[in-house]
Structures are given as C-alpha cells and as structure tokens.
PDB file of N, CA and C in Angstrom:
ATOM      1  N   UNK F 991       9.917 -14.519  -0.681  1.00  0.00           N
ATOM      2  CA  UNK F 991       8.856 -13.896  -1.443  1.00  0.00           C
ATOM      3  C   UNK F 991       7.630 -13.649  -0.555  1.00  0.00           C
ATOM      4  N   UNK F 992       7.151 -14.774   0.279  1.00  0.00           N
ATOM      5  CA  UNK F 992       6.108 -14.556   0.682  1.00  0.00           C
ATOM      6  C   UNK F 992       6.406 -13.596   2.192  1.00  0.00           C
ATOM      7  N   UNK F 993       7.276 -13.718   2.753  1.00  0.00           N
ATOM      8  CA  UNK F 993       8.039 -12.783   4.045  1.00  0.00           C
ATOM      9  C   UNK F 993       8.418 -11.247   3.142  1.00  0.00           C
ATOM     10  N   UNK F 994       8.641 -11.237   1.595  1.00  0.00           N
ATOM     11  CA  UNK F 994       8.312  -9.922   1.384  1.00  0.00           C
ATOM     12  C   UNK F 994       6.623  -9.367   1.448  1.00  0.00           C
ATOM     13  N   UNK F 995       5.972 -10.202   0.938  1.00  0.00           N
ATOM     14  CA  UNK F 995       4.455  -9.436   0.864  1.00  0.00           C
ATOM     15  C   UNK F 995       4.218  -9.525   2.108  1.00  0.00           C
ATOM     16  N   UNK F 996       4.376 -10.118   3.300  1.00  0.00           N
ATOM     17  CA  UNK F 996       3.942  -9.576   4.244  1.00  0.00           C
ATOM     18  C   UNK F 996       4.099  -8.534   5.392  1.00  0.00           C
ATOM     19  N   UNK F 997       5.831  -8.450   4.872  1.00  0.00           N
ATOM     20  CA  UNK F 997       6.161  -7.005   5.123  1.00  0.00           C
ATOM     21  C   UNK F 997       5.576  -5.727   4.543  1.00  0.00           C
ATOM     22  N   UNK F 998       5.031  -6.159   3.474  1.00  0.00           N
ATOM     23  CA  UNK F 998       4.369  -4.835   2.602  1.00  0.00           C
ATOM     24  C   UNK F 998       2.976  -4.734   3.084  1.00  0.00           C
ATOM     25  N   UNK F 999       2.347  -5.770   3.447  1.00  0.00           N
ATOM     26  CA  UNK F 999       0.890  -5.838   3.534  1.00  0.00           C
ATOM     27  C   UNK F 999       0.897  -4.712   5.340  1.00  0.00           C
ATOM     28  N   UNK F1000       2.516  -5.212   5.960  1.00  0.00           N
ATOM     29  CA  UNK F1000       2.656  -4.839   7.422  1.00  0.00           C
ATOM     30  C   UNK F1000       2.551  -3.096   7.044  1.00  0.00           C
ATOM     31  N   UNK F1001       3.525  -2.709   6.260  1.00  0.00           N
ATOM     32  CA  UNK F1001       3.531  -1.530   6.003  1.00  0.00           C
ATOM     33  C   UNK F1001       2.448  -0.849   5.588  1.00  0.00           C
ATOM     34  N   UNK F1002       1.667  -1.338   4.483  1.00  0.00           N
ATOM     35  CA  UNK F1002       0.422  -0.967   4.757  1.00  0.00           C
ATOM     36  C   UNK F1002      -0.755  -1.042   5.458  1.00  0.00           C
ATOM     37  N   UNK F1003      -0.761  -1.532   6.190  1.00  0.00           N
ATOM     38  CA  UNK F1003      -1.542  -1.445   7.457  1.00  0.00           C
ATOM     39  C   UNK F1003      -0.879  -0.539   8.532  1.00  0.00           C
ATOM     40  N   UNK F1004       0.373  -0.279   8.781  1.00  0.00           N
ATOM     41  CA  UNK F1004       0.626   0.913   9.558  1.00  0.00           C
ATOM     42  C   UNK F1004       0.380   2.328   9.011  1.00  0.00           C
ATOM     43  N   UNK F1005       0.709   2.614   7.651  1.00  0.00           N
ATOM     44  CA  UNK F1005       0.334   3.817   7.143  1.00  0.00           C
ATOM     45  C   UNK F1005      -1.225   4.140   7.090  1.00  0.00           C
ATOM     46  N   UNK F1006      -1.664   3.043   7.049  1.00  0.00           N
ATOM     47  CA  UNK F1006      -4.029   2.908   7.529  1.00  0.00           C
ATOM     48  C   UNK F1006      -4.017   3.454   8.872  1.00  0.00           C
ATOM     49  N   UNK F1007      -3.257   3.276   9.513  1.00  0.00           N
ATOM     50  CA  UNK F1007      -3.740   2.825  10.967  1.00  0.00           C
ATOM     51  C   UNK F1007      -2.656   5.016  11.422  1.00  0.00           C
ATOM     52  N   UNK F1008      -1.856   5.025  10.560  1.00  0.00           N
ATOM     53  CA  UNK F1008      -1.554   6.224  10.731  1.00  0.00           C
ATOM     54  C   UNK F1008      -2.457   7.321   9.835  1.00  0.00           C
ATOM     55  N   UNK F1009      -3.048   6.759   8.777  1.00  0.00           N
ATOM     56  CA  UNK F1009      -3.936   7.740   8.208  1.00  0.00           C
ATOM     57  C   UNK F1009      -5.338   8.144   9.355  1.00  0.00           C
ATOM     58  N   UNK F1010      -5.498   7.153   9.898  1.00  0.00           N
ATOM     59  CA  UNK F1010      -6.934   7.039  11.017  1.00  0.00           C
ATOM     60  C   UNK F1010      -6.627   7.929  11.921  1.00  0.00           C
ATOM     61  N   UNK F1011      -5.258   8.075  12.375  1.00  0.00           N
ATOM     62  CA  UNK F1011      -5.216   8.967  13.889  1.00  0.00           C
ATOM     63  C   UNK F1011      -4.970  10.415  12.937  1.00  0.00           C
ATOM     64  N   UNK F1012      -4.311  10.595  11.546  1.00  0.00           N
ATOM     65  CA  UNK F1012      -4.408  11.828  11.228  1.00  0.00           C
ATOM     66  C   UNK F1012      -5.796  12.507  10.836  1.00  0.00           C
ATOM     67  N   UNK F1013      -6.402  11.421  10.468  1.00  0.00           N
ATOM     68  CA  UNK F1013      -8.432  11.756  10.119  1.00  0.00           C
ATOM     69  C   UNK F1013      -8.574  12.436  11.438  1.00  0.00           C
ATOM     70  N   UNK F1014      -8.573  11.483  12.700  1.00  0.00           N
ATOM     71  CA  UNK F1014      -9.465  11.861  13.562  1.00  0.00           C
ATOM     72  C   UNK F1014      -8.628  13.332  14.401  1.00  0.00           C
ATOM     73  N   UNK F1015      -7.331  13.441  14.716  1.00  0.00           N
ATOM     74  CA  UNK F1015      -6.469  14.804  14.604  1.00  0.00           C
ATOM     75  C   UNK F1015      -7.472  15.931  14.002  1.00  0.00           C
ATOM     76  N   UNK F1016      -7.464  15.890  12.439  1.00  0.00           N
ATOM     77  CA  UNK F1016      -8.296  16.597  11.811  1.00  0.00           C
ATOM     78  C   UNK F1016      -9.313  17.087  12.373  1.00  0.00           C
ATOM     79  N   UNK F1017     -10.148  16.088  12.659  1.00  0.00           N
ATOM     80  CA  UNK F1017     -11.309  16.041  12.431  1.00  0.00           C
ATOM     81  C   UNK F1017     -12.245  17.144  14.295  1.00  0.00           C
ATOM     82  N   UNK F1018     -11.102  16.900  14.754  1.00  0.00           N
ATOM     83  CA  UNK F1018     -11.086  17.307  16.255  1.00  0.00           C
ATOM     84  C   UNK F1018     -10.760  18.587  16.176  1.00  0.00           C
ATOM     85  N   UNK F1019      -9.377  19.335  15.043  1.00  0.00           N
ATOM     86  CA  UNK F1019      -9.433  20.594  15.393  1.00  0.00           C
ATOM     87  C   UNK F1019      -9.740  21.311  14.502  1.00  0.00           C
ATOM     88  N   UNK F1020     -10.961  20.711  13.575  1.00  0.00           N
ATOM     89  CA  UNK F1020     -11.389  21.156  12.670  1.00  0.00           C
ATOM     90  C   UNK F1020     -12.937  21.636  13.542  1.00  0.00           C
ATOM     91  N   UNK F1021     -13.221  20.850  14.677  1.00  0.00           N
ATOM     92  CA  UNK F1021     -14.601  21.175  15.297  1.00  0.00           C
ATOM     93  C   UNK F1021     -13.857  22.506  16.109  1.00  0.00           C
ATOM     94  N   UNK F1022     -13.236  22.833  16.382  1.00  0.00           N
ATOM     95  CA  UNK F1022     -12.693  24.002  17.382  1.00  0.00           C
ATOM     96  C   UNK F1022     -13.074  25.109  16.076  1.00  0.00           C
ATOM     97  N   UNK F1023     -13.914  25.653  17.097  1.00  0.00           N
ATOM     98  CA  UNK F1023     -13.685  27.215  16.104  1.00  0.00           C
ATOM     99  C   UNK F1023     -12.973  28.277  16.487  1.00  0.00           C
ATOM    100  N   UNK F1024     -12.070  28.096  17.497  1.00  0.00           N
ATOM    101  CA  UNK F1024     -11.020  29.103  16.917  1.00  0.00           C
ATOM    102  C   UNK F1024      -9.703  28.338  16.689  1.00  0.00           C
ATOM    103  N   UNK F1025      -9.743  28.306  15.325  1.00  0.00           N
ATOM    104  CA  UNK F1025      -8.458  27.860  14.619  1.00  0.00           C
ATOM    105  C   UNK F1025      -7.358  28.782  13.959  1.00  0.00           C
ATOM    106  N   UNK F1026      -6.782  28.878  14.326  1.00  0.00           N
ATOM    107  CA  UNK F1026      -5.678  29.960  14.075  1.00  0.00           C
ATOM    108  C   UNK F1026      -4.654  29.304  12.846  1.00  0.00           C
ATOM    109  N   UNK F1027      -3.910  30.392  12.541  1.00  0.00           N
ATOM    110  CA  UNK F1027      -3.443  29.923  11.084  1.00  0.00           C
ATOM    111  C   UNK F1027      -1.989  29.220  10.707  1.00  0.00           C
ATOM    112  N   UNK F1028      -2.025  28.939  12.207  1.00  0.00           N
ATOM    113  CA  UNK F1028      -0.861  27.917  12.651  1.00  0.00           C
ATOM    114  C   UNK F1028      -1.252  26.441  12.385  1.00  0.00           C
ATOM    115  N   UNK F1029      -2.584  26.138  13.353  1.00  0.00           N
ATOM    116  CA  UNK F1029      -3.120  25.106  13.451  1.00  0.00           C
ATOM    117  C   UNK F1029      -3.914  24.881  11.890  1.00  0.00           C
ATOM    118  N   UNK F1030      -4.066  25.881  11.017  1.00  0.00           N
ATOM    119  CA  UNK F1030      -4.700  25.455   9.795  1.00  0.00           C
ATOM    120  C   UNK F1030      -3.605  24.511   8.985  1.00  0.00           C
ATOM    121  N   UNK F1031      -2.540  25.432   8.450  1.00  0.00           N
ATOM    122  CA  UNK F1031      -0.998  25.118   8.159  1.00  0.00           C
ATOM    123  C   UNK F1031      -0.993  23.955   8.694  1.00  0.00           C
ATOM    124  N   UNK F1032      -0.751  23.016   9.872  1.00  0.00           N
ATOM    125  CA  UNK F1032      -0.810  21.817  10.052  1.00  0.00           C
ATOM    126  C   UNK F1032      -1.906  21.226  10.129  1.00  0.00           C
ATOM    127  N   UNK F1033      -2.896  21.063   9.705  1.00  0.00           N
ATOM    128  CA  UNK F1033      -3.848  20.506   8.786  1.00  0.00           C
ATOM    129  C   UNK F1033      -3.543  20.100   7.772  1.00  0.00           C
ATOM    130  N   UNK F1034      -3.198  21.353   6.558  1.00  0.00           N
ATOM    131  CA  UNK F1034      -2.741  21.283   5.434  1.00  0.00           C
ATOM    132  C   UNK F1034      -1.732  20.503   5.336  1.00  0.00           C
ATOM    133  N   UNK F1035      -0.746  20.212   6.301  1.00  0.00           N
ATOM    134  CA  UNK F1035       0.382  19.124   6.105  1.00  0.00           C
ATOM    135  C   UNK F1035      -0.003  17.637   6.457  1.00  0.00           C
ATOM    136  N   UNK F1036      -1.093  17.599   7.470  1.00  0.00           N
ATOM    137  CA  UNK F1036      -1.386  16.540   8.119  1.00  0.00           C
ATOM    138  C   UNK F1036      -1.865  16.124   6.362  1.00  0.00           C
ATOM    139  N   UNK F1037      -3.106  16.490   5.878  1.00  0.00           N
ATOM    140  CA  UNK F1037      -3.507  16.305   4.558  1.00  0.00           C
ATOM    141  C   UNK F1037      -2.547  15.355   3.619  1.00  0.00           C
ATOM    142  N   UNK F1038      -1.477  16.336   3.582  1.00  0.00           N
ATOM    143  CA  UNK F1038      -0.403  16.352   2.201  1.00  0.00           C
ATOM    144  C   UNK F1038       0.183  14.764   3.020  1.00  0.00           C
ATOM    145  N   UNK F1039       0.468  14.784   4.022  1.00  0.00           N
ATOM    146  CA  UNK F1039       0.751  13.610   4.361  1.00  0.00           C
ATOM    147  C   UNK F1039       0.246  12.454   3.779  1.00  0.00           C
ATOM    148  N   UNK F1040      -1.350  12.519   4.611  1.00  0.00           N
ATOM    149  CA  UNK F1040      -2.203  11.654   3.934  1.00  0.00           C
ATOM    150  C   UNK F1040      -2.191  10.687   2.762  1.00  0.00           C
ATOM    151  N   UNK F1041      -1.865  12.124   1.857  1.00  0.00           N
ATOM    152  CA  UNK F1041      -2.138  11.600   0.813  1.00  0.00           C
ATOM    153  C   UNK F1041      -0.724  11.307   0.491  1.00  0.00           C
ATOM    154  N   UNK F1042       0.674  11.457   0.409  1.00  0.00           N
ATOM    155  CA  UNK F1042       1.607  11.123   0.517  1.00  0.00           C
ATOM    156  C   UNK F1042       1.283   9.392   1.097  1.00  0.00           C
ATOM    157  N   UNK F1043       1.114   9.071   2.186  1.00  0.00           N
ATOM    158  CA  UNK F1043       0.853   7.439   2.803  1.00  0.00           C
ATOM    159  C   UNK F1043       0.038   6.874   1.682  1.00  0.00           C
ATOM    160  N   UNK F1044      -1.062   7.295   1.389  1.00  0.00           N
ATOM    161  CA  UNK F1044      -2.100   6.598   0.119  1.00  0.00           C
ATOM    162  C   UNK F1044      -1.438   6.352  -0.969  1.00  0.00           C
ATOM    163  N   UNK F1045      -0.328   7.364  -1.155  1.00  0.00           N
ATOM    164  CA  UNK F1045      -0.155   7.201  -3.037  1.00  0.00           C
ATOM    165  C   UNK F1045       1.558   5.769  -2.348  1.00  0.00           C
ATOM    166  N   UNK F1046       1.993   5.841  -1.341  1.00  0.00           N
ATOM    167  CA  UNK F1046       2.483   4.809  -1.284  1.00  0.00           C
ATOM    168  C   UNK F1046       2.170   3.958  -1.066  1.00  0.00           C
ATOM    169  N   UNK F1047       1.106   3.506  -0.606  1.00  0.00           N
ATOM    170  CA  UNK F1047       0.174   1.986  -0.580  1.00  0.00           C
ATOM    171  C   UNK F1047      -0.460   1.210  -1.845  1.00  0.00           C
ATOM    172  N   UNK F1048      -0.731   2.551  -2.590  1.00  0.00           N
ATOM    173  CA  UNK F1048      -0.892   2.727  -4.069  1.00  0.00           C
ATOM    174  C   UNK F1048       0.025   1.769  -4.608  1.00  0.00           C
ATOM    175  N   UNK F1049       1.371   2.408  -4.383  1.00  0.00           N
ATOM    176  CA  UNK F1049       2.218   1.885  -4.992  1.00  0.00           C
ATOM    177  C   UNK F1049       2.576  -0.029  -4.762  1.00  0.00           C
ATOM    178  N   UNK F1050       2.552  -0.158  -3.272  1.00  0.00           N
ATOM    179  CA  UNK F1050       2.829  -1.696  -3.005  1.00  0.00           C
ATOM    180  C   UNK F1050       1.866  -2.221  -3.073  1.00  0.00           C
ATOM    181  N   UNK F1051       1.087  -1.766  -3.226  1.00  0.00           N
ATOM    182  CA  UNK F1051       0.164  -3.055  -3.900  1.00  0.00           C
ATOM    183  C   UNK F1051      -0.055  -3.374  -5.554  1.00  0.00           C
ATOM    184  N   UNK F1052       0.375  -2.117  -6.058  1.00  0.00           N
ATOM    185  CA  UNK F1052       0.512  -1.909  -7.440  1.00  0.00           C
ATOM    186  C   UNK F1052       1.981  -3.048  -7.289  1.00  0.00           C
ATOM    187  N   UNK F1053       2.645  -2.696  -6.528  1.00  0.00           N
ATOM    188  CA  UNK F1053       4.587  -3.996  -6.797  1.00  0.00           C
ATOM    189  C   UNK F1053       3.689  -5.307  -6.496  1.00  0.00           C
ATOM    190  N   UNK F1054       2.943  -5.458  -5.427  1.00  0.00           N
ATOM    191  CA  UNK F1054       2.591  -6.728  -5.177  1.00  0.00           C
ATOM    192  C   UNK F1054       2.001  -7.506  -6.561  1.00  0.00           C
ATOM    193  N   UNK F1055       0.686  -6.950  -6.982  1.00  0.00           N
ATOM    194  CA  UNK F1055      -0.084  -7.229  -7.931  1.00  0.00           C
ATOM    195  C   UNK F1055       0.862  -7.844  -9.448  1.00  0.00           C
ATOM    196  N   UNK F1056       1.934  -6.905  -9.215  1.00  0.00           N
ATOM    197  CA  UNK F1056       2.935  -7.441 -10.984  1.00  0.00           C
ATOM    198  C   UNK F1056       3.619  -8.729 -10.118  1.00  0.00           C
ATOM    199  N   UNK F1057       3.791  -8.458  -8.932  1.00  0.00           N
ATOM    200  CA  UNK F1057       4.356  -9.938  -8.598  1.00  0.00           C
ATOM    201  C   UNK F1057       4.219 -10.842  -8.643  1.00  0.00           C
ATOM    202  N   UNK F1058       2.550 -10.922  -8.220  1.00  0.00           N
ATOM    203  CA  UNK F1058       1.786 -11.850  -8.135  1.00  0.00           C
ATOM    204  C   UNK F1058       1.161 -12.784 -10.152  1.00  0.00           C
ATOM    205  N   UNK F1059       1.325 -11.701 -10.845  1.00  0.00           N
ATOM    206  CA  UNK F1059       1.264 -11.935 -12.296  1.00  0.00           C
ATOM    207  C   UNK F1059       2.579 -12.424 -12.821  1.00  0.00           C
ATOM    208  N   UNK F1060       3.479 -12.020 -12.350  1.00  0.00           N
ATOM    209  CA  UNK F1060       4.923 -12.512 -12.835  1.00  0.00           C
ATOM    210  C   UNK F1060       4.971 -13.760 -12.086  1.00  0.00           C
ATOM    211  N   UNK F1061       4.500 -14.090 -10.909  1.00  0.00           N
ATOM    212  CA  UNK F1061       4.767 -15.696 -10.404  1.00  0.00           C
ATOM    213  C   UNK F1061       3.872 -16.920 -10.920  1.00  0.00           C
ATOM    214  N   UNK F1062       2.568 -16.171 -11.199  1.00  0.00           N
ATOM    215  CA  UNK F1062       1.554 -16.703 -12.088  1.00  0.00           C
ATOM    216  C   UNK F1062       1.826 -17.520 -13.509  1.00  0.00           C
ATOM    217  N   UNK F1063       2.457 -16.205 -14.149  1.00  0.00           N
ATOM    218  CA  UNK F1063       3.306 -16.521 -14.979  1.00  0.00           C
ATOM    219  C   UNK F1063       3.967 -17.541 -15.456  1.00  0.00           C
ATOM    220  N   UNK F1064       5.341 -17.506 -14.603  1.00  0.00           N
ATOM    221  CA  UNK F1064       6.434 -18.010 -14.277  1.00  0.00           C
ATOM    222  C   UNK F1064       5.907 -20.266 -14.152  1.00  0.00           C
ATOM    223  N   UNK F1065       4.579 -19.626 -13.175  1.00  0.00           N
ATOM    224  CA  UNK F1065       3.951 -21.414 -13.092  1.00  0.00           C
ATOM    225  C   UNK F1065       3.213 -21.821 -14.345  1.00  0.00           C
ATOM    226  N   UNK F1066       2.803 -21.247 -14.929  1.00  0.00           N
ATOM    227  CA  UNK F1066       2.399 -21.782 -16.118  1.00  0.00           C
ATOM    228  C   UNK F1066       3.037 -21.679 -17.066  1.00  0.00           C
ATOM    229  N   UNK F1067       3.681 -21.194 -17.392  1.00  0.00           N
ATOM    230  CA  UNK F1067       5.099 -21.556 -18.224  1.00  0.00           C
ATOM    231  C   UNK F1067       5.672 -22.986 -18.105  1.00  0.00           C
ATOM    232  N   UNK F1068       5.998 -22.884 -16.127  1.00  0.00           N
ATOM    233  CA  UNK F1068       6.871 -24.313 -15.946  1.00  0.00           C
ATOM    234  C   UNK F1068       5.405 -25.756 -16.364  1.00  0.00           C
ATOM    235  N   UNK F1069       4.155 -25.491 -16.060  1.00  0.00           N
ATOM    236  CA  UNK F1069       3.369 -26.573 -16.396  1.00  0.00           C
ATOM    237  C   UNK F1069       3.135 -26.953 -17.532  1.00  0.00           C
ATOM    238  N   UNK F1070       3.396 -25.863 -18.620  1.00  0.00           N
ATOM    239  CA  UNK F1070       3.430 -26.204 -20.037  1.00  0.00           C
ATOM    240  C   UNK F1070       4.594 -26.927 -20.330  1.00  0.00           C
ATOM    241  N   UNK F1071       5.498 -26.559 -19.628  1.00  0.00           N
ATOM    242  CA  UNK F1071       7.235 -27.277 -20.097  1.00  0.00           C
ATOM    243  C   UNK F1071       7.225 -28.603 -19.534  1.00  0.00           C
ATOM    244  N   UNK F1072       6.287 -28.709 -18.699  1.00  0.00           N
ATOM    245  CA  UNK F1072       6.179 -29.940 -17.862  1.00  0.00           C
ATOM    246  C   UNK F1072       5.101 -30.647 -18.814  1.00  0.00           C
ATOM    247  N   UNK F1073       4.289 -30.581 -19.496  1.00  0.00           N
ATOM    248  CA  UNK F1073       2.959 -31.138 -19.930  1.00  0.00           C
ATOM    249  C   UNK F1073       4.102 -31.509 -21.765  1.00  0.00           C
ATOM    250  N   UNK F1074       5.085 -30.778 -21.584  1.00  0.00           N
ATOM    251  CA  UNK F1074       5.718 -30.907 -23.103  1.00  0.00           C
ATOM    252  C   UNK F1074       7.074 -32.048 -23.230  1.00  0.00           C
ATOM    253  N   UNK F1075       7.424 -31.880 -21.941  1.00  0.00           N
ATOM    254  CA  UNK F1075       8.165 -32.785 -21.530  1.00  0.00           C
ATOM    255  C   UNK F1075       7.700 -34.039 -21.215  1.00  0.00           C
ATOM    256  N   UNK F1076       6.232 -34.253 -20.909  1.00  0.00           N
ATOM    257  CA  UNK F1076       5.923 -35.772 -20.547  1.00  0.00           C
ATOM    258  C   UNK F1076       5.590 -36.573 -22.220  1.00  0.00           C
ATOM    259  N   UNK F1077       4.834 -35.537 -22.600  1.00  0.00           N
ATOM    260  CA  UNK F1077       4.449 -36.182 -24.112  1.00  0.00           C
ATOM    261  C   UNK F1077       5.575 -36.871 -25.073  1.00  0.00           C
ATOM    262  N   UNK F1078       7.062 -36.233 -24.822  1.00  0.00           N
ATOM    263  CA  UNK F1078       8.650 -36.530 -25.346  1.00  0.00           C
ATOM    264  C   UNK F1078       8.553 -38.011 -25.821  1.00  0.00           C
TER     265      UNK F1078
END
C-alpha cells in the first residue's frame, strides 16, 4: 500500500517536472517572433499535453485521497470492534 502511493506520488512528480520543461519550451518560442504555423501547431500540442499530465495527477491523487478514507475507515471500524470486544 504504502510502495503504491509512492509510486504515484513518483509519477506525479515526473509529469510536474515534465509540465516545467513544456512551460519553459513554450515560453521560449513563444518570445521568437517569427513563429511559423508549424511551430504554433506544436505549442498547441505541447498545451493539450499539459493538460492531459494535470487531469492525470488529478486523477491519483483523487485514487490516493479515497484510499486514504477507505483505510481510515477500515481502522476505525477495527477500534470500535476492538472497544466492543473488550467490554464482552
């Protein structure tokens, strides 16, 4: 469990760390003024990417978060069964 969240936390930190070099990509041949409509077109994908990486980070931390409520859960359940079981 915990070697899964930190594979996820890994994954999201590479898709950060790949959103940063597509910002600054951008951001470099967006200062060129002559941009041709090749180099716009991959912009526009670099973008769609982007946001493609975000809405999946979105997502694992959205899986993490129910995990973390379902294990939550799961322990207070067992401390009630435990607090019901001593009183017996």
């Amino acid at each position: 469990m915990i070697g899964e969240w930190i594979n996820t936390f890994d994954d999201i930190e590479k898709n950060i760390a790949l959103i940063k070099d597509k910002e600054h990509i951008i951001s470099i041949n967006a200062s060129n003024t002559e941009f041709a409509k090749d180099k716009r077109q991959q912009v526009l994908d670099d973008i769609k990417y982007i946001n493609t990486l975000l809405e999946q980070n979105k997502q694992k931390i959205a899986a993490l978060n129910s995990q973390l409520i379902s294990r939550a859960e799961q322990s207070r359940f067992c401390r009630i069964r435990l607090l019901i079981w001593k009183h017996l």
